[in-house]
XYZ file of C-alpha atoms in Angstrom:
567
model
C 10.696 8.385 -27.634
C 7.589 10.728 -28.605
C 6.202 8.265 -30.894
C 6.665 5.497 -29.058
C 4.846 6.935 -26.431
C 1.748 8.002 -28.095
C 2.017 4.290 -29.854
C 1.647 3.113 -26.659
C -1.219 5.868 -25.163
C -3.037 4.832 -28.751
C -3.483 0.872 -27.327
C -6.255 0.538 -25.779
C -7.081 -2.545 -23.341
C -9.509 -4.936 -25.039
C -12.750 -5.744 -23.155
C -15.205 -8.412 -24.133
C -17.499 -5.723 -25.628
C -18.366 -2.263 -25.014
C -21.694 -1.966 -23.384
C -23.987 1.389 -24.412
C -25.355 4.077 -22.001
C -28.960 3.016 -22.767
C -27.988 -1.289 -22.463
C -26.744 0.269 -18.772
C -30.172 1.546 -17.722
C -31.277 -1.636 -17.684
C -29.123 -3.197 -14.831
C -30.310 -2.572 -10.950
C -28.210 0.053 -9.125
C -25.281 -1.921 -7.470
C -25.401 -0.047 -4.350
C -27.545 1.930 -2.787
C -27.945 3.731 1.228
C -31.307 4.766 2.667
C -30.701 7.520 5.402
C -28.918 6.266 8.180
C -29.218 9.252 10.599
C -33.046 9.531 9.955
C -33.529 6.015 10.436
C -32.101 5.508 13.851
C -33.551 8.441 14.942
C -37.010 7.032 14.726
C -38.803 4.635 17.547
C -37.611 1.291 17.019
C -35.470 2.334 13.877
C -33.395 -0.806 12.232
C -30.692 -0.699 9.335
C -29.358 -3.279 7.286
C -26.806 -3.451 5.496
C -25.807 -6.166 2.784
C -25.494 -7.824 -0.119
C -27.135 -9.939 -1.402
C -27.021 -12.717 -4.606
C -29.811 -12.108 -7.987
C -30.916 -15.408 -9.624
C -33.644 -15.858 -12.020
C -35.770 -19.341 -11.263
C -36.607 -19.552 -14.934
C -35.196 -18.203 -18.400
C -35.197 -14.588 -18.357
C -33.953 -12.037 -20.766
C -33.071 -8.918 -18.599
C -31.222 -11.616 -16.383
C -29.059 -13.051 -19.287
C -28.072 -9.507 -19.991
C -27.205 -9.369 -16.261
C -24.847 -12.072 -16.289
C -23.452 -11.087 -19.806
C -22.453 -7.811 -18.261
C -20.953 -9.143 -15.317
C -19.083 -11.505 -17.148
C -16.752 -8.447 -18.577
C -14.232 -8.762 -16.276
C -14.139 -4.806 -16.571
C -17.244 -4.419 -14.992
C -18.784 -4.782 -11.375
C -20.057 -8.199 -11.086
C -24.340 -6.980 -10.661
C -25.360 -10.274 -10.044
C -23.939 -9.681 -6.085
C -26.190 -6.103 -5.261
C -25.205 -4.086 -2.381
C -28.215 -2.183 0.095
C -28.577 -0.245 3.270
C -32.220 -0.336 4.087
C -34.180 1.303 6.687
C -36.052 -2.300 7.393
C -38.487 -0.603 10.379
C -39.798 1.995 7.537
C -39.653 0.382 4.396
C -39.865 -3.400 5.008
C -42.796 -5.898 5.656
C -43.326 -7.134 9.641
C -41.104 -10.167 10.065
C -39.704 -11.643 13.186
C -36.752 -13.178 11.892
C -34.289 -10.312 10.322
C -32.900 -12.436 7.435
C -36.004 -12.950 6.158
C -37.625 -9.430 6.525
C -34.158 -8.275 4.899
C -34.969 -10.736 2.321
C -38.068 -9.830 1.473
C -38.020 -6.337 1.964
C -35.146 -6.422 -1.401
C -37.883 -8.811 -3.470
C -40.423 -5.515 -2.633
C -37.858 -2.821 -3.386
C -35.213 -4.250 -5.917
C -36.272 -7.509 -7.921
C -38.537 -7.667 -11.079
C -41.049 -10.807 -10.851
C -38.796 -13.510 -12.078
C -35.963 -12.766 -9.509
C -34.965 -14.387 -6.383
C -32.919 -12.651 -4.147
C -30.487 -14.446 -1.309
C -28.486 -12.826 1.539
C -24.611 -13.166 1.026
C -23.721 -10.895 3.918
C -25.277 -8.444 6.487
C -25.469 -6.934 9.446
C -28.161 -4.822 11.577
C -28.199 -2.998 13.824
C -30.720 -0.341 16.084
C -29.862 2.962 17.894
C -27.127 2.760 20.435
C -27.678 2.871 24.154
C -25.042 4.337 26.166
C -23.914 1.082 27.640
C -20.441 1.217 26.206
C -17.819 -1.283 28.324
C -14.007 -0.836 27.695
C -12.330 -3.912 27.010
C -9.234 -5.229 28.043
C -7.056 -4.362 25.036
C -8.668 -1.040 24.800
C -7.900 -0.483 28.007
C -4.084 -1.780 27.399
C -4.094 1.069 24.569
C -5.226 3.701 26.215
C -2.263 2.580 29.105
C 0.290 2.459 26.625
C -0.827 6.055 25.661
C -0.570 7.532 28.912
C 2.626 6.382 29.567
C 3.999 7.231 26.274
C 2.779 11.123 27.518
C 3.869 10.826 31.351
C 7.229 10.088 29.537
C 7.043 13.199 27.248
C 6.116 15.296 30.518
C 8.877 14.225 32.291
C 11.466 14.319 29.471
C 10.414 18.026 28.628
C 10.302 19.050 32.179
C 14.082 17.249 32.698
C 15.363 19.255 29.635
C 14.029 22.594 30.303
C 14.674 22.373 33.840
C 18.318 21.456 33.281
C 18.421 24.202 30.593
C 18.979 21.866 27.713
C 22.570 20.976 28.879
C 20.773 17.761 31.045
C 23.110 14.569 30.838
C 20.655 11.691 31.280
C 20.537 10.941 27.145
C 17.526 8.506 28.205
C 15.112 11.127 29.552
C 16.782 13.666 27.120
C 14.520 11.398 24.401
C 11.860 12.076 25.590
C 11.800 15.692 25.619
C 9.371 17.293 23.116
C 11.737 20.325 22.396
C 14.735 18.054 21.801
C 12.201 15.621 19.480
C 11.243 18.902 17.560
C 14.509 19.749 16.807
C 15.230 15.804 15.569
C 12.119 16.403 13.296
C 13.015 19.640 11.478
C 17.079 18.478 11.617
C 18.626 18.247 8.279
C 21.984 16.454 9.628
C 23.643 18.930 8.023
C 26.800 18.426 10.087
C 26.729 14.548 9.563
C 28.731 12.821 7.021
C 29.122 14.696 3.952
C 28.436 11.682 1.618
C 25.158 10.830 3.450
C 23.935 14.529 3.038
C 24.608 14.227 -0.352
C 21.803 11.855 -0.885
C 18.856 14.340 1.066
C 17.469 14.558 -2.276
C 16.279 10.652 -2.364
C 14.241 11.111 0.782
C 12.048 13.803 -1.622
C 12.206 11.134 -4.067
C 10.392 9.245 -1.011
C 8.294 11.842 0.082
C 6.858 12.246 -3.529
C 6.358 8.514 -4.158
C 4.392 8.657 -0.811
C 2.012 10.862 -2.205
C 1.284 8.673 -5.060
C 0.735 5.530 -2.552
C -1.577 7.779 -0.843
C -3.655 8.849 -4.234
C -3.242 4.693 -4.739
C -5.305 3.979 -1.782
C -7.931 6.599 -1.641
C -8.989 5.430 -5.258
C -8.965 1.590 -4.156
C -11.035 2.755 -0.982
C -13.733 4.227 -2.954
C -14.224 0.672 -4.790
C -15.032 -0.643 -1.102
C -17.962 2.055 0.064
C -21.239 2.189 -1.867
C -20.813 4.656 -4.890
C -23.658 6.312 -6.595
C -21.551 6.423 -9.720
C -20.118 2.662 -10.027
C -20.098 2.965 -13.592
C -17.326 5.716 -13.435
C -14.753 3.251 -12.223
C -15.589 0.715 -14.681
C -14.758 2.735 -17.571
C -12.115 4.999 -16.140
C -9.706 1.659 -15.585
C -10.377 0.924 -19.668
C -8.922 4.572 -20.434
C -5.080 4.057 -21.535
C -3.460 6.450 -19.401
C -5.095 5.010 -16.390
C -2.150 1.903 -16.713
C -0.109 4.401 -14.829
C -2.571 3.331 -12.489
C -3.184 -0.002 -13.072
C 0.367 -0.997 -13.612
C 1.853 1.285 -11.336
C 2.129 -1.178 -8.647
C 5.714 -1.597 -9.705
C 6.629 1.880 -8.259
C 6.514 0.258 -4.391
C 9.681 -1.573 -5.477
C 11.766 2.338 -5.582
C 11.033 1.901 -1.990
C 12.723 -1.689 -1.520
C 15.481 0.046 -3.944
C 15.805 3.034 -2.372
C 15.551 1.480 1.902
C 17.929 -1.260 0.797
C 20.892 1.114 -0.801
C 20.762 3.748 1.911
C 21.325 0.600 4.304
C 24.305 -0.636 2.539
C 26.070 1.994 1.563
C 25.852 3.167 5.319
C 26.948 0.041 6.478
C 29.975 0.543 3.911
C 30.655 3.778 5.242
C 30.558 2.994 9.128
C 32.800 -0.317 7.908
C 35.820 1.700 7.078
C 35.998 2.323 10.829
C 35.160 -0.621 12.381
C 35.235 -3.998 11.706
C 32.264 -5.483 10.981
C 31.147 -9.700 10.538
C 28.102 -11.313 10.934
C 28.533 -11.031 14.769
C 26.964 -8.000 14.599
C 23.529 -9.195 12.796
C 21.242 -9.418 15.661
C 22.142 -5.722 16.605
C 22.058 -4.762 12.968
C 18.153 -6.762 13.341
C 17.602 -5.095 16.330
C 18.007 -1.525 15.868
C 15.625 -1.552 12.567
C 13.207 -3.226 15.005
C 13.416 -0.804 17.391
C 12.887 1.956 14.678
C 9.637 0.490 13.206
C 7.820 -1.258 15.268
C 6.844 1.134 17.905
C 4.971 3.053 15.886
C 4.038 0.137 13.575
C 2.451 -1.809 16.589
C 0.895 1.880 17.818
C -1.056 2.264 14.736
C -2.216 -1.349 14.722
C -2.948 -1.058 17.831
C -5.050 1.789 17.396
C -7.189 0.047 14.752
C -7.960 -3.026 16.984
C -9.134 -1.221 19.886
C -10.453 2.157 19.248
C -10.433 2.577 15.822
C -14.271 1.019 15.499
C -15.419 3.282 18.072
C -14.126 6.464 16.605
C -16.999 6.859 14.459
C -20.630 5.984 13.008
C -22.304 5.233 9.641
C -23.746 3.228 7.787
C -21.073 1.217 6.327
C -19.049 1.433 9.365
C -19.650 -1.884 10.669
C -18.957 -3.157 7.358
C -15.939 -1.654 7.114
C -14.311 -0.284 9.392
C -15.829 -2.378 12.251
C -14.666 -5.321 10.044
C -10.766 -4.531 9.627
C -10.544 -3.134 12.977
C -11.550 -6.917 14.093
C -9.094 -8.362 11.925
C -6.366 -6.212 13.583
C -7.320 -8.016 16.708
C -6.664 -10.821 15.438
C -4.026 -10.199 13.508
C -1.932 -8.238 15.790
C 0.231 -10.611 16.800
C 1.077 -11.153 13.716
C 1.850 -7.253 12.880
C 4.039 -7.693 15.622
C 6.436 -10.401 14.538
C 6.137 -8.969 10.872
C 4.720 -12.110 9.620
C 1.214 -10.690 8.761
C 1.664 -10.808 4.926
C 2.295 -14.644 5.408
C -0.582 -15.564 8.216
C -4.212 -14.827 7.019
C -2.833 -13.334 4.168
C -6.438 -13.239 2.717
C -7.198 -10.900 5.629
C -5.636 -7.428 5.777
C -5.363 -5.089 8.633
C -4.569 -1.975 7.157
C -3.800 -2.877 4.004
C -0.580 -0.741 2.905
C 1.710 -2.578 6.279
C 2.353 -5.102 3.894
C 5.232 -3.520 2.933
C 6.689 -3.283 6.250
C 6.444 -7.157 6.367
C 8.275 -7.270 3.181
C 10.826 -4.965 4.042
C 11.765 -6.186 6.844
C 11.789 -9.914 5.542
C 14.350 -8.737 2.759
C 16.281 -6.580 5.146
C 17.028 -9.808 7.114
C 18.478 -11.204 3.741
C 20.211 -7.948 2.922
C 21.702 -7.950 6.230
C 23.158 -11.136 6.589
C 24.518 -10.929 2.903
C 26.382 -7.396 3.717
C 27.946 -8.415 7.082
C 29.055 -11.768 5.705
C 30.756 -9.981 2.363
C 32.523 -7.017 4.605
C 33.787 -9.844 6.929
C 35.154 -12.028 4.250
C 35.656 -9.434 1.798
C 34.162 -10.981 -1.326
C 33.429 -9.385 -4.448
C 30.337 -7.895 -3.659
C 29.076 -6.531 -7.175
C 29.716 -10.324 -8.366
C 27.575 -11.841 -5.989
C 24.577 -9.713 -6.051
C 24.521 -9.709 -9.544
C 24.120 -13.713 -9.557
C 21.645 -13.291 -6.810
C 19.632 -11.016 -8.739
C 19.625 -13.276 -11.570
C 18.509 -16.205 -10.004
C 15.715 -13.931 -8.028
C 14.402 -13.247 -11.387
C 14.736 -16.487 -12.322
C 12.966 -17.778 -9.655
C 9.918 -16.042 -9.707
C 9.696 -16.889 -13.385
C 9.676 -20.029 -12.773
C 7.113 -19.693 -9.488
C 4.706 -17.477 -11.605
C 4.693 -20.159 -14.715
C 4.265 -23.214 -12.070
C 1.580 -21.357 -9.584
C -0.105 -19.144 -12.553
C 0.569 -16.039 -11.011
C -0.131 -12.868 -13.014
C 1.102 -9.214 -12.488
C -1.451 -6.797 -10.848
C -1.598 -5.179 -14.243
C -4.258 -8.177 -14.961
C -5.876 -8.650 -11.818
C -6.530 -4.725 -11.169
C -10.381 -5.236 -11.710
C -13.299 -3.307 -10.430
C -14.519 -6.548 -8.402
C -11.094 -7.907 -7.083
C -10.223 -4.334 -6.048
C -13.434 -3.974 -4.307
C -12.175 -7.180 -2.580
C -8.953 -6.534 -1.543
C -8.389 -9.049 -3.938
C -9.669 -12.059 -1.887
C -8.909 -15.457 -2.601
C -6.538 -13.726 -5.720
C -2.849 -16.080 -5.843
C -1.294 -13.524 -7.349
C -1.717 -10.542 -4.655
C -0.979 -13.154 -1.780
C 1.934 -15.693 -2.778
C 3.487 -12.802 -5.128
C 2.334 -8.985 -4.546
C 2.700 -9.356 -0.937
C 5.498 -12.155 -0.802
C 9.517 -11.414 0.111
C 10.633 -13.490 -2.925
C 8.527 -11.046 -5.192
C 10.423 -8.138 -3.916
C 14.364 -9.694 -3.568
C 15.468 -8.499 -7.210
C 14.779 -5.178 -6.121
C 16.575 -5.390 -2.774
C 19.688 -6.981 -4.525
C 19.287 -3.869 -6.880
C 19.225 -1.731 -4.099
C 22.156 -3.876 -2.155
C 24.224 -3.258 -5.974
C 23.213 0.278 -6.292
C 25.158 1.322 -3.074
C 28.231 -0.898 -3.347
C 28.815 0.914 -7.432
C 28.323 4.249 -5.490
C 30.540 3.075 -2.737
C 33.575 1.843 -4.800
C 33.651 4.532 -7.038
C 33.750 7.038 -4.381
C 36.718 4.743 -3.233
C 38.676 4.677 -6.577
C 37.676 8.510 -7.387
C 35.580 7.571 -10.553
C 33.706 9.957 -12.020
C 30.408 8.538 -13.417
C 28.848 11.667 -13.762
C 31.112 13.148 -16.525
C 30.315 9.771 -18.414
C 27.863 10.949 -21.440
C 26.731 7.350 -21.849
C 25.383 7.669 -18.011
C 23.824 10.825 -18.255
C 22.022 10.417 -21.004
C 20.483 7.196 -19.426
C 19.922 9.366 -16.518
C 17.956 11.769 -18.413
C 16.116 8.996 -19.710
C 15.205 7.202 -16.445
C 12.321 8.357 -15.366
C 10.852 8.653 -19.073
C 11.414 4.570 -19.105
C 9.909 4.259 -15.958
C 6.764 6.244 -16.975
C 7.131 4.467 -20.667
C 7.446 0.450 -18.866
C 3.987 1.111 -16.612
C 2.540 2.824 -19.814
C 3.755 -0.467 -21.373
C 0.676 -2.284 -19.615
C -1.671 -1.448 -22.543
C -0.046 -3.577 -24.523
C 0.687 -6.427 -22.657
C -3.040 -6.771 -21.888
C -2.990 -8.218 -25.303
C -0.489 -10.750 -24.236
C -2.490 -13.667 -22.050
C -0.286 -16.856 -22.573
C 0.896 -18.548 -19.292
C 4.719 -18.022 -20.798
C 4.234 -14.406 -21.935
C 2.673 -13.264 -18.327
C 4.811 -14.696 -16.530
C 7.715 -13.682 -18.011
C 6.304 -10.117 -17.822
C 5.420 -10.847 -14.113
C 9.369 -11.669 -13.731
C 10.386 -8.737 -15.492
C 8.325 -5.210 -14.238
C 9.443 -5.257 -11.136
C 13.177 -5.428 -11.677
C 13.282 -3.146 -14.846
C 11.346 -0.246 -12.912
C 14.235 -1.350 -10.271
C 16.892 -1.061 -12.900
C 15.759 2.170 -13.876
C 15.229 3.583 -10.166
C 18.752 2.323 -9.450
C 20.543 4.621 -12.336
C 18.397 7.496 -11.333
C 19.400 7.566 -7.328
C 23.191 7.164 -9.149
C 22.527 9.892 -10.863
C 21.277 12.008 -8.126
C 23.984 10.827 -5.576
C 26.894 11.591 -8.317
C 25.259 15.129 -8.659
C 24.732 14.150 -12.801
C 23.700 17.211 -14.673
C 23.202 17.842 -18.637
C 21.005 19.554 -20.807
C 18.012 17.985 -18.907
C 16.046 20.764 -17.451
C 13.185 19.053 -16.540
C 14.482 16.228 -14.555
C 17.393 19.000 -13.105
C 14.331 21.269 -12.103
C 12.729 17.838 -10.040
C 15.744 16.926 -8.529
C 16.540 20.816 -7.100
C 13.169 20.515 -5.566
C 13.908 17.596 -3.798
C 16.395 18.959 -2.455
C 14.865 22.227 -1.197
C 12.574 19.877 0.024
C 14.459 17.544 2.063
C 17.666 20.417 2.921
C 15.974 23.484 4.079
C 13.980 23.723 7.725
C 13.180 27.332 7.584
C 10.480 26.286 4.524
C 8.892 23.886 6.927
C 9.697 20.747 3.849
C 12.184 19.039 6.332
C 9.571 17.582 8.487
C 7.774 16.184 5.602
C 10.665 13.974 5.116
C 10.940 12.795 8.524
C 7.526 11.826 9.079
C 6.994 9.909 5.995
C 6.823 6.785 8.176
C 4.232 7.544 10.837
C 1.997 9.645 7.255
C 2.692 6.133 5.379
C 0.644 4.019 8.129
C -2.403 6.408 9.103
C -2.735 7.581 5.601
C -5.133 4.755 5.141
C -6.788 4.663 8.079
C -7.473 8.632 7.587
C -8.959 8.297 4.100
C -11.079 5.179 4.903
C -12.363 7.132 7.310
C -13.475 10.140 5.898
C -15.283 7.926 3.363
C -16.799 5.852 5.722
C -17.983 8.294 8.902
């Protein structure tokens, strides 16, 4: 395994060719911010931001090297500059904006040869107080205050009726009995469920590493001083953990889709169960998500633009916030990652879309096997094949490619805009069904062993691929480096087909492994899971919460770290 591994770390991704410090010096800054607050403080004080396109009306050396540079696909494309100018201090009298901007970047940016033209951009002078709420604010801020008269009344009910009150409808609203639900470990519940408290650290701690995910893909959106940092850190090896780690969201598919089943397998020894009972199975994941979902969206179409002030704000923040607006319907019906799927409203509610798609599928498939009693393994395991199969044979017709070779500087700094791959694959249901059906597998093995009393976990051919899971998983996303060599339609999209379900694979025997209690001569992987368990089993610490609040930290995560890069 050791060699193999530092094989791997040894590979490094090939780029077009490696450009010196000194060759550098001779590009224009990509982005750069004159001072906002001084600006509008002035009389009169303007600032634009935008950015703009570099063209060169005649040969020109320092302009081929330009292109040549941008060309690397590892590398910020310089040709499309970036500037926030103070235009009333440092710019040339014009009437017309575009044009002053214009020729205000000729003064300050472009050698003689160079003609500049304005791609995007967007003024603007020092606020009056003249601030009108609109009607969907206005909605919000109702919503708010009747989501707190609630919580008043709920907590004056319960302590009033000295916590013995009968109404179970008020009783939910009551902030004590909500604090108790939040630092609960269900200790008293079924003994098989509490068994698995460990997996929702396994959640917790894959959270953190979405979170780390997005603040690095933020910073590729605001104007660095540094740009050159993030071109070469994504050509480092061990940054594929990075790169190629997109593969790690599919543990969550996994890991929501077998905690449904095997509860539904549980609760099915005590009631019968058919596909009569799908639209309350639909209903009650509804009613868990999207109330907070649509309260977070909400928040970043209506207030979230007025929460704060710089000078990328508008460009940013400003900007998302108005596609919530207009996406918000969408959010609602959990069809966003299909409608204006170039457009993203908080960017990591994808997955929710996804989720939910594939728990439709997963839901309909469990009710309809308990009801006729078919051999669930069987069918799952054809399912799965032919969802592999299938988006083999989607990525080979459509071109797709794994994130792994799309994960550029530019297309990041894009949200990958107009990119195939992110929006008919990364963000698609059909690119995430192997893992649900892996998931769906996962908890009917767990189920029917329980049931027939077999003992995977004194199995030494399980253990030791136990051991070895998370290893594999590190070693597959590790495996990126050399795949990168690898650009033939059949060889990417077989790879494409493949990441996602063998991280899935792997994820699958390790939440065995943990349910079944496995342990061996692996101290390091023994150590991990007896954190997770302190983490997700003990109150008193003050861990429990973290747990359950992963949702609600999930979707403001991102709209917390844009913002403290942004304000």
């Amino acid at each position: 395994m050791v060699p193999v591994l530092m094989l791997v770390l040894g590979v490094v991704a090939a780029t077009d060719r490696d450009f010196t410090d000194v060759e550098q010096l001779r590009l224009p800054r990509l982005f750069h911010l004159d001072n906002y607050e001084r600006c509008l403080a002035q009389r009169g004080g303007q600032y634009c931001l935008g950015s703009f396109r570099v063209s060169a009306d005649q040969e020109n050396p320092k302009y081929e090297f330009i292109k040549e540079f941008s060309s690397s696909p590892q590398n910020f494309d310089r040709t499309l500059l970036h500037r926030g100018y103070c235009v009333s201090s440092r710019c040339p009298s014009e009437a017309n904006i575009t044009l002053r901007f214009e020729r205000c970047i000729q003064q300050h940016v472009l050698p003689p040869g160079f003609t500049a033209a304005l791609q995007t951009y967007s003024c603007e002078t020092k606020k009056e107080v003249d601030f009108k709420m609109d009607i969907p604010q206005f909605a919000f801020l109702l919503v708010i205050g009747i989501i707190l008269f609630l919580n008043l009344m709920g907590t004056l009910y319960d302590l009033l009726k000295g916590g013995e009150a009968k109404s179970k409808l008020l009783m939910s609203w009551s902030l004590r009995v909500n604090w108790q639900r939040l630092t609960s470990t269900h200790d008293d519940g079924d003994p098989r469920l509490t068994a698995l408290a460990p997996i929702q650290g396994v959640r917790v701690l894959l959270l953190i590493l979405v979170m780390m995910t997005h603040a690095s893909e933020i910073q590729h959106k605001v104007y660095l001083y540094n740009p050159e940092f993030f071109e070469k850190v994504l050509t480092y090896p061990i940054t594929m953990l990075i790169k190629n780690g997109s593969s790690i969201t599919q543990i969550f598919i996994v890991l929501s889709n077998f905690l449904f089943g095997y509860s539904l397998l549980i609760y099915s020894k005590n009631k019968q169960l058919g596909l009569s009972q799908l639209p309350a199975c639909i209903m009650h994941r509804i009613a868990r998500i999207t109330p907070i979902h649509m309260l977070v969206v909400g928040f970043a179409a209506t207030w979230w633009q007025e929460s704060g002030s710089g000078p990328q704000w508008a460009a940013t923040i400003g900007a998302e916030s108005q596609i919530c607006r207009k996406k918000f319907w969408t959010h609602f019906f959990f069809l966003h990652n299909f409608i204006y799927k170039d457009e993203h409203c908080l960017l990591q509610t994808w997955f929710l879309a996804v989720d939910m798609q594939v728990y439709f599928v997963a839901s309909a498939l469990m009710l309809y096997m308990i009801q006729k009693k078919k051999n669930r393994i069987q069918i799952l395991t054809c399912l799965f094949i032919l969802s592999c199969l299938l988006n083999a044979g989607l990525a080979y017709i459509n071109d797709w490619k794994s994130l792994l070779y799309i994960m550029l500087p530019e297309n990041v700094r894009t949200t990958f805009h107009g990119i195939p791959s992110f929006s008919q694959y990364y963000i698609s249901p059909w690119g995430s069904l192997p893992s649900c059906f892996i998931g769906l597998i996962t908890a009917c093995v767990h189920f029917d062993m329980q049931e027939h009393g077999y003992k995977i976990a004194k199995q030494r051919w399980f253990t030791t691929l136990y051991h070895l899971s998370i290893p594999l998983i590190v070693l597959c996303l590790l495996a990126g480096n050399v795949m990168l060599r690898h650009t033939s339609r059949g060889a990417v999209s077989s790879f494409l087909a493949a990441e996602r379900p063998t991280v899935a694979f792997l994820a699958a025997i390790c939440i065995l492994g943990i349910a079944n209690n496995v342990d061996s001569g692996g101290p390091v992987i023994d150590h991990i899971v007896d954190v997770l368990r302190c983490a997700t089993t003990y109150s008193s610490g003050g861990s429990a919460p973290a747990a359950n609040v992963q949702f609600a930290a999930f979707l403001i995560s991102y709209a917390v770290i844009i913002h403290l890069w942004t304000d």
